[in-house]
Amino acid sequence: MPLVGVARWTDPDWRTAHLAWAEARLAEHGRRRRGDVQARPRPWSVVFRIPTDRGVVWSKANGPGSAHEGPLLEVMAAIGETRALLPMAVDAARGWLLLDDGGPTLRSLAAEDGRNGDTDLRRWERILGDYAALQRRMVPRVDDMLAVGVPDERPERLPSTLARLLDTDDVWARVDEADRPATDDARR
């Protein structure tokens, strides 16, 4: 059985193959790795922070649920979108992409009260406004996005999506026994 999720992302052979791909793409851009690579595996994807001779880059491998990310970013690049971090390289068949560093994450910034920056509602308001504007700009590209595998989750489809999820027993069967009464209530 093939490895999936974190087991795949942390497998030494898989990691070697992925990083070889990333380093070959970096070489195409005239860049070389300098230093140790750091991995952040999650069940749905893994990102590798790769220091290079011209700054940090990130290599990402997506699982099946988000394998469309690289091709979607290529669609954005093709139309000249500038409000998204555009890929240096994409391997659509494997769900892999290589990106320049986009700066600090919201979580890594400090909020005024000293908590993580992702608790700062003013920052979220600004980001979500920008994100909504990006979504509106992409409306004319729906067919292009669907063609590269982006799930069709337009508002008019959400009721049927919810109904399908509520009717899919195998999703609900994954809930821990201790949580099942509350989950069954929520599902009903």
mmCIF file of N, CA, C and O in Angstrom, residues 109-186:
data_model
loop_
_atom_site.group_PDB
_atom_site.id
_atom_site.type_symbol
_atom_site.label_atom_id
_atom_site.label_comp_id
_atom_site.label_asym_id
_atom_site.label_seq_id
_atom_site.Cartn_x
_atom_site.Cartn_y
_atom_site.Cartn_z
ATOM 1 N N LEU A 109 3.608 37.186 13.175
ATOM 2 C CA LEU A 109 3.639 38.587 13.582
ATOM 3 C C LEU A 109 2.978 38.729 14.950
ATOM 4 O O LEU A 109 2.080 37.971 15.295
ATOM 5 N N ALA A 110 3.390 39.716 15.699
ATOM 6 C CA ALA A 110 2.792 39.945 17.020
ATOM 7 C C ALA A 110 1.607 40.897 16.896
ATOM 8 O O ALA A 110 1.681 41.918 16.212
ATOM 9 N N ALA A 111 0.514 40.536 17.556
ATOM 10 C CA ALA A 111 -0.633 41.439 17.648
ATOM 11 C C ALA A 111 -0.320 42.488 18.719
ATOM 12 O O ALA A 111 0.614 42.337 19.513
ATOM 13 N N GLU A 112 -1.107 43.562 18.750
ATOM 14 C CA GLU A 112 -0.875 44.629 19.726
ATOM 15 C C GLU A 112 -0.909 44.126 21.163
ATOM 16 O O GLU A 112 -0.209 44.649 22.026
ATOM 17 N N ASP A 113 -1.715 43.104 21.421
ATOM 18 C CA ASP A 113 -1.832 42.586 22.786
ATOM 19 C C ASP A 113 -0.794 41.510 23.096
ATOM 20 O O ASP A 113 -0.846 40.871 24.140
ATOM 21 N N GLY A 114 0.139 41.287 22.165
ATOM 22 C CA GLY A 114 1.209 40.321 22.398
ATOM 23 C C GLY A 114 0.904 38.912 21.913
ATOM 24 O O GLY A 114 1.793 38.071 21.891
ATOM 25 N N ARG A 115 -0.333 38.632 21.557
ATOM 26 C CA ARG A 115 -0.670 37.298 21.038
ATOM 27 C C ARG A 115 -0.174 37.159 19.600
ATOM 28 O O ARG A 115 0.337 38.103 19.013
ATOM 29 N N ASN A 116 -0.370 35.969 19.031
ATOM 30 C CA ASN A 116 -0.020 35.751 17.631
ATOM 31 C C ASN A 116 -0.801 36.703 16.742
ATOM 32 O O ASN A 116 -1.961 37.032 17.028
ATOM 33 N N GLY A 117 -0.185 37.100 15.630
ATOM 34 C CA GLY A 117 -0.813 38.034 14.711
ATOM 35 C C GLY A 117 -2.099 37.540 14.093
ATOM 36 O O GLY A 117 -2.925 38.336 13.647
ATOM 37 N N ASP A 118 -2.308 36.220 14.068
ATOM 38 C CA ASP A 118 -3.542 35.709 13.470
ATOM 39 C C ASP A 118 -4.755 35.904 14.383
ATOM 40 O O ASP A 118 -5.864 35.532 14.029
ATOM 41 N N THR A 119 -4.556 36.528 15.540
ATOM 42 C CA THR A 119 -5.683 36.869 16.412
ATOM 43 C C THR A 119 -6.101 38.330 16.233
ATOM 44 O O THR A 119 -7.054 38.776 16.863
ATOM 45 N N ASP A 120 -5.398 39.069 15.387
ATOM 46 C CA ASP A 120 -5.647 40.497 15.179
ATOM 47 C C ASP A 120 -6.747 40.681 14.127
ATOM 48 O O ASP A 120 -6.507 40.512 12.927
ATOM 49 N N LEU A 121 -7.941 41.028 14.576
ATOM 50 C CA LEU A 121 -9.084 41.127 13.668
ATOM 51 C C LEU A 121 -8.910 42.210 12.614
ATOM 52 O O LEU A 121 -9.387 42.061 11.487
ATOM 53 N N ARG A 122 -8.209 43.289 12.920
ATOM 54 C CA ARG A 122 -7.996 44.337 11.907
ATOM 55 C C ARG A 122 -7.161 43.805 10.744
ATOM 56 O O ARG A 122 -7.427 44.130 9.589
ATOM 57 N N ARG A 123 -6.162 43.005 11.058
ATOM 58 C CA ARG A 123 -5.373 42.414 9.972
ATOM 59 C C ARG A 123 -6.229 41.476 9.132
ATOM 60 O O ARG A 123 -6.139 41.461 7.908
ATOM 61 N N TRP A 124 -7.066 40.684 9.796
ATOM 62 C CA TRP A 124 -7.944 39.779 9.064
ATOM 63 C C TRP A 124 -8.899 40.558 8.167
ATOM 64 O O TRP A 124 -9.177 40.152 7.034
ATOM 65 N N GLU A 125 -9.431 41.661 8.653
ATOM 66 C CA GLU A 125 -10.355 42.455 7.840
ATOM 67 C C GLU A 125 -9.675 42.931 6.557
ATOM 68 O O GLU A 125 -10.270 42.882 5.478
ATOM 69 N N ARG A 126 -8.439 43.378 6.663
ATOM 70 C CA ARG A 126 -7.716 43.840 5.485
ATOM 71 C C ARG A 126 -7.432 42.675 4.536
ATOM 72 O O ARG A 126 -7.669 42.762 3.330
ATOM 73 N N ILE A 127 -6.954 41.581 5.083
ATOM 74 C CA ILE A 127 -6.620 40.422 4.255
ATOM 75 C C ILE A 127 -7.863 39.870 3.563
ATOM 76 O O ILE A 127 -7.843 39.574 2.366
ATOM 77 N N LEU A 128 -8.944 39.718 4.308
ATOM 78 C CA LEU A 128 -10.154 39.145 3.724
ATOM 79 C C LEU A 128 -10.751 40.052 2.659
ATOM 80 O O LEU A 128 -11.309 39.574 1.667
ATOM 81 N N GLY A 129 -10.617 41.370 2.827
ATOM 82 C CA GLY A 129 -11.056 42.295 1.780
ATOM 83 C C GLY A 129 -10.256 42.101 0.509
ATOM 84 O O GLY A 129 -10.810 42.054 -0.601
ATOM 85 N N ASP A 130 -8.939 41.968 0.650
ATOM 86 C CA ASP A 130 -8.075 41.711 -0.511
ATOM 87 C C ASP A 130 -8.421 40.368 -1.157
ATOM 88 O O ASP A 130 -8.441 40.230 -2.384
ATOM 89 N N TYR A 131 -8.683 39.363 -0.322
ATOM 90 C CA TYR A 131 -9.011 38.034 -0.828
ATOM 91 C C TYR A 131 -10.332 38.054 -1.602
ATOM 92 O O TYR A 131 -10.447 37.455 -2.676
ATOM 93 N N ALA A 132 -11.318 38.771 -1.081
ATOM 94 C CA ALA A 132 -12.607 38.885 -1.778
ATOM 95 C C ALA A 132 -12.424 39.570 -3.133
ATOM 96 O O ALA A 132 -13.017 39.159 -4.132
ATOM 97 N N ALA A 133 -11.583 40.611 -3.179
ATOM 98 C CA ALA A 133 -11.325 41.292 -4.448
ATOM 99 C C ALA A 133 -10.658 40.338 -5.442
ATOM 100 O O ALA A 133 -10.998 40.334 -6.636
ATOM 101 N N LEU A 134 -9.723 39.526 -4.959
ATOM 102 C CA LEU A 134 -9.076 38.529 -5.821
ATOM 103 C C LEU A 134 -10.111 37.547 -6.359
ATOM 104 O O LEU A 134 -10.128 37.230 -7.552
ATOM 105 N N GLN A 135 -10.992 37.074 -5.509
ATOM 106 C CA GLN A 135 -12.026 36.145 -5.957
ATOM 107 C C GLN A 135 -12.898 36.778 -7.036
ATOM 108 O O GLN A 135 -13.229 36.128 -8.030
ATOM 109 N N ARG A 136 -13.257 38.035 -6.857
ATOM 110 C CA ARG A 136 -14.070 38.708 -7.875
ATOM 111 C C ARG A 136 -13.310 38.823 -9.202
ATOM 112 O O ARG A 136 -13.907 38.662 -10.273
ATOM 113 N N ARG A 137 -12.012 39.107 -9.135
ATOM 114 C CA ARG A 137 -11.225 39.195 -10.371
ATOM 115 C C ARG A 137 -11.132 37.844 -11.081
ATOM 116 O O ARG A 137 -10.961 37.796 -12.299
ATOM 117 N N MET A 138 -11.239 36.774 -10.328
ATOM 118 C CA MET A 138 -11.112 35.441 -10.918
ATOM 119 C C MET A 138 -12.425 34.901 -11.494
ATOM 120 O O MET A 138 -12.415 33.890 -12.195
ATOM 121 N N VAL A 139 -13.540 35.556 -11.242
ATOM 122 C CA VAL A 139 -14.834 35.067 -11.732
ATOM 123 C C VAL A 139 -14.816 34.787 -13.236
ATOM 124 O O VAL A 139 -15.299 33.733 -13.674
ATOM 125 N N PRO A 140 -14.246 35.659 -14.064
ATOM 126 C CA PRO A 140 -14.233 35.346 -15.502
ATOM 127 C C PRO A 140 -13.380 34.120 -15.858
ATOM 128 O O PRO A 140 -13.433 33.635 -16.988
ATOM 129 N N ARG A 141 -12.609 33.616 -14.916
ATOM 130 C CA ARG A 141 -11.705 32.486 -15.161
ATOM 131 C C ARG A 141 -12.213 31.180 -14.559
ATOM 132 O O ARG A 141 -11.442 30.238 -14.392
ATOM 133 N N VAL A 142 -13.486 31.101 -14.244
ATOM 134 C CA VAL A 142 -14.035 29.889 -13.625
ATOM 135 C C VAL A 142 -13.744 28.656 -14.463
ATOM 136 O O VAL A 142 -13.296 27.631 -13.940
ATOM 137 N N ASP A 143 -13.968 28.734 -15.768
ATOM 138 C CA ASP A 143 -13.731 27.553 -16.613
ATOM 139 C C ASP A 143 -12.267 27.132 -16.584
ATOM 140 O O ASP A 143 -11.962 25.937 -16.553
ATOM 141 N N ASP A 144 -11.352 28.117 -16.575
ATOM 142 C CA ASP A 144 -9.924 27.793 -16.494
ATOM 143 C C ASP A 144 -9.595 27.103 -15.166
ATOM 144 O O ASP A 144 -8.814 26.160 -15.130
ATOM 145 N N MET A 145 -10.192 27.597 -14.090
ATOM 146 C CA MET A 145 -9.924 27.008 -12.774
ATOM 147 C C MET A 145 -10.481 25.591 -12.682
ATOM 148 O O MET A 145 -9.813 24.689 -12.174
ATOM 149 N N LEU A 146 -11.693 25.387 -13.179
ATOM 150 C CA LEU A 146 -12.280 24.046 -13.161
ATOM 151 C C LEU A 146 -11.448 23.083 -14.008
ATOM 152 O O LEU A 146 -11.259 21.919 -13.640
ATOM 153 N N ALA A 147 -10.899 23.580 -15.126
ATOM 154 C CA ALA A 147 -10.112 22.736 -16.027
ATOM 155 C C ALA A 147 -8.829 22.229 -15.366
ATOM 156 O O ALA A 147 -8.328 21.166 -15.749
ATOM 157 N N VAL A 148 -8.294 22.954 -14.370
ATOM 158 C CA VAL A 148 -7.075 22.493 -13.691
ATOM 159 C C VAL A 148 -7.378 21.777 -12.382
ATOM 160 O O VAL A 148 -6.470 21.497 -11.603
ATOM 161 N N GLY A 149 -8.659 21.479 -12.136
ATOM 162 C CA GLY A 149 -9.008 20.648 -10.989
ATOM 163 C C GLY A 149 -9.465 21.364 -9.739
ATOM 164 O O GLY A 149 -9.659 20.728 -8.697
ATOM 165 N N VAL A 150 -9.657 22.682 -9.804
ATOM 166 C CA VAL A 150 -10.176 23.392 -8.633
ATOM 167 C C VAL A 150 -11.603 22.899 -8.384
ATOM 168 O O VAL A 150 -12.418 22.872 -9.309
ATOM 169 N N PRO A 151 -11.931 22.499 -7.157
ATOM 170 C CA PRO A 151 -13.292 22.032 -6.880
ATOM 171 C C PRO A 151 -14.319 23.141 -7.136
ATOM 172 O O PRO A 151 -14.068 24.306 -6.848
ATOM 173 N N ASP A 152 -15.449 22.767 -7.690
ATOM 174 C CA ASP A 152 -16.512 23.733 -7.984
ATOM 175 C C ASP A 152 -17.330 23.963 -6.719
ATOM 176 O O ASP A 152 -18.254 23.217 -6.410
ATOM 177 N N GLU A 153 -16.955 24.974 -5.982
ATOM 178 C CA GLU A 153 -17.646 25.307 -4.729
ATOM 179 C C GLU A 153 -18.237 26.706 -4.787
ATOM 180 O O GLU A 153 -18.213 27.462 -3.816
ATOM 181 N N ARG A 154 -18.796 27.051 -5.955
ATOM 182 C CA ARG A 154 -19.480 28.334 -6.071
ATOM 183 C C ARG A 154 -20.692 28.322 -5.153
ATOM 184 O O ARG A 154 -21.238 27.257 -4.830
ATOM 185 N N PRO A 155 -21.111 29.493 -4.670
ATOM 186 C CA PRO A 155 -22.189 29.561 -3.661
ATOM 187 C C PRO A 155 -23.434 28.765 -4.010
ATOM 188 O O PRO A 155 -24.007 28.100 -3.149
ATOM 189 N N GLU A 156 -23.828 28.780 -5.258
ATOM 190 C CA GLU A 156 -25.061 28.069 -5.629
ATOM 191 C C GLU A 156 -24.923 26.559 -5.512
ATOM 192 O O GLU A 156 -25.920 25.843 -5.440
ATOM 193 N N ARG A 157 -23.699 26.043 -5.436
ATOM 194 C CA ARG A 157 -23.468 24.605 -5.316
ATOM 195 C C ARG A 157 -23.327 24.149 -3.862
ATOM 196 O O ARG A 157 -23.336 22.964 -3.576
ATOM 197 N N LEU A 158 -23.165 25.087 -2.931
ATOM 198 C CA LEU A 158 -22.906 24.710 -1.544
ATOM 199 C C LEU A 158 -24.021 23.899 -0.895
ATOM 200 O O LEU A 158 -23.735 22.960 -0.152
ATOM 201 N N PRO A 159 -25.301 24.190 -1.133
ATOM 202 C CA PRO A 159 -26.334 23.327 -0.517
ATOM 203 C C PRO A 159 -26.209 21.858 -0.935
ATOM 204 O O PRO A 159 -26.328 20.971 -0.090
ATOM 205 N N SER A 160 -25.932 21.597 -2.210
ATOM 206 C CA SER A 160 -25.796 20.198 -2.629
ATOM 207 C C SER A 160 -24.507 19.585 -2.077
ATOM 208 O O SER A 160 -24.467 18.394 -1.761
ATOM 209 N N THR A 161 -23.456 20.391 -1.943
ATOM 210 C CA THR A 161 -22.210 19.902 -1.351
ATOM 211 C C THR A 161 -22.442 19.502 0.100
ATOM 212 O O THR A 161 -22.009 18.435 0.548
ATOM 213 N N LEU A 162 -23.130 20.350 0.853
ATOM 214 C CA LEU A 162 -23.444 20.044 2.246
ATOM 215 C C LEU A 162 -24.304 18.784 2.336
ATOM 216 O O LEU A 162 -24.028 17.905 3.167
ATOM 217 N N ALA A 163 -25.316 18.686 1.495
ATOM 218 C CA ALA A 163 -26.184 17.496 1.523
ATOM 219 C C ALA A 163 -25.377 16.229 1.260
ATOM 220 O O ALA A 163 -25.567 15.210 1.932
ATOM 221 N N ARG A 164 -24.453 16.292 0.294
ATOM 222 C CA ARG A 164 -23.622 15.127 -0.018
ATOM 223 C C ARG A 164 -22.754 14.747 1.183
ATOM 224 O O ARG A 164 -22.622 13.574 1.526
ATOM 225 N N LEU A 165 -22.164 15.746 1.848
ATOM 226 C CA LEU A 165 -21.333 15.452 3.020
ATOM 227 C C LEU A 165 -22.150 14.864 4.164
ATOM 228 O O LEU A 165 -21.706 13.952 4.849
ATOM 229 N N LEU A 166 -23.347 15.383 4.373
ATOM 230 C CA LEU A 166 -24.194 14.862 5.445
ATOM 231 C C LEU A 166 -24.653 13.434 5.170
ATOM 232 O O LEU A 166 -24.862 12.655 6.100
ATOM 233 N N ASP A 167 -24.774 13.091 3.894
ATOM 234 C CA ASP A 167 -25.236 11.751 3.517
ATOM 235 C C ASP A 167 -24.123 10.730 3.386
ATOM 236 O O ASP A 167 -24.386 9.553 3.159
ATOM 237 N N THR A 168 -22.874 11.142 3.531
ATOM 238 C CA THR A 168 -21.739 10.245 3.334
ATOM 239 C C THR A 168 -21.328 9.643 4.673
ATOM 240 O O THR A 168 -20.630 10.273 5.461
ATOM 241 N N ASP A 169 -21.765 8.417 4.933
ATOM 242 C CA ASP A 169 -21.522 7.777 6.222
ATOM 243 C C ASP A 169 -20.044 7.596 6.556
ATOM 244 O O ASP A 169 -19.647 7.715 7.709
ATOM 245 N N ASP A 170 -19.204 7.316 5.541
ATOM 246 C CA ASP A 170 -17.801 7.027 5.854
ATOM 247 C C ASP A 170 -17.094 8.247 6.444
ATOM 248 O O ASP A 170 -16.174 8.107 7.254
ATOM 249 N N VAL A 171 -17.501 9.447 6.077
ATOM 250 C CA VAL A 171 -16.913 10.648 6.683
ATOM 251 C C VAL A 171 -17.238 10.681 8.177
ATOM 252 O O VAL A 171 -16.369 10.907 9.017
ATOM 253 N N TRP A 172 -18.472 10.428 8.515
ATOM 254 C CA TRP A 172 -18.924 10.505 9.905
ATOM 255 C C TRP A 172 -18.421 9.329 10.740
ATOM 256 O O TRP A 172 -18.280 9.433 11.951
ATOM 257 N N ALA A 173 -18.118 8.223 10.080
ATOM 258 C CA ALA A 173 -17.620 7.047 10.801
ATOM 259 C C ALA A 173 -16.219 7.268 11.363
ATOM 260 O O ALA A 173 -15.783 6.536 12.243
ATOM 261 N N ARG A 174 -15.538 8.288 10.886
ATOM 262 C CA ARG A 174 -14.181 8.574 11.360
ATOM 263 C C ARG A 174 -14.155 9.301 12.698
ATOM 264 O O ARG A 174 -13.094 9.468 13.289
ATOM 265 N N VAL A 175 -15.299 9.722 13.185
ATOM 266 C CA VAL A 175 -15.372 10.468 14.440
ATOM 267 C C VAL A 175 -15.091 9.537 15.617
ATOM 268 O O VAL A 175 -15.577 8.401 15.653
ATOM 269 N N ASP A 176 -14.311 10.026 16.578
ATOM 270 C CA ASP A 176 -14.037 9.239 17.781
ATOM 271 C C ASP A 176 -15.336 8.910 18.502
ATOM 272 O O ASP A 176 -16.270 9.709 18.538
ATOM 273 N N GLU A 177 -15.368 7.715 19.111
ATOM 274 C CA GLU A 177 -16.568 7.271 19.832
ATOM 275 C C GLU A 177 -17.025 8.287 20.884
ATOM 276 O O GLU A 177 -18.212 8.522 21.053
ATOM 277 N N ALA A 178 -16.094 8.892 21.588
ATOM 278 C CA ALA A 178 -16.453 9.850 22.642
ATOM 279 C C ALA A 178 -17.182 11.057 22.076
ATOM 280 O O ALA A 178 -18.000 11.679 22.768
ATOM 281 N N ASP A 179 -16.915 11.398 20.828
ATOM 282 C CA ASP A 179 -17.537 12.567 20.210
ATOM 283 C C ASP A 179 -18.783 12.222 19.401
ATOM 284 O O ASP A 179 -19.476 13.118 18.912
ATOM 285 N N ARG A 180 -19.068 10.941 19.265
ATOM 286 C CA ARG A 180 -20.163 10.532 18.382
ATOM 287 C C ARG A 180 -21.542 11.103 18.772
ATOM 288 O O ARG A 180 -22.251 11.572 17.893
ATOM 289 N N PRO A 181 -21.941 11.144 20.048
ATOM 290 C CA PRO A 181 -23.267 11.706 20.340
ATOM 291 C C PRO A 181 -23.415 13.153 19.870
ATOM 292 O O PRO A 181 -24.429 13.497 19.227
ATOM 293 N N ALA A 182 -22.427 13.980 20.131
ATOM 294 C CA ALA A 182 -22.517 15.379 19.709
ATOM 295 C C ALA A 182 -22.462 15.474 18.181
ATOM 296 O O ALA A 182 -23.168 16.283 17.574
ATOM 297 N N THR A 183 -21.648 14.645 17.570
ATOM 298 C CA THR A 183 -21.523 14.654 16.115
ATOM 299 C C THR A 183 -22.825 14.195 15.474
ATOM 300 O O THR A 183 -23.283 14.785 14.487
ATOM 301 N N ASP A 184 -23.429 13.145 16.012
ATOM 302 C CA ASP A 184 -24.705 12.663 15.459
ATOM 303 C C ASP A 184 -25.776 13.742 15.572
ATOM 304 O O ASP A 184 -26.569 13.936 14.648
ATOM 305 N N ASP A 185 -25.796 14.468 16.685
ATOM 306 C CA ASP A 185 -26.748 15.577 16.839
ATOM 307 C C ASP A 185 -26.496 16.651 15.786
ATOM 308 O O ASP A 185 -27.430 17.162 15.169
ATOM 309 N N ALA A 186 -25.244 17.009 15.585
ATOM 310 C CA ALA A 186 -24.906 18.040 14.602
ATOM 311 C C ALA A 186 -25.282 17.586 13.191
ATOM 312 O O ALA A 186 -25.810 18.377 12.403
#
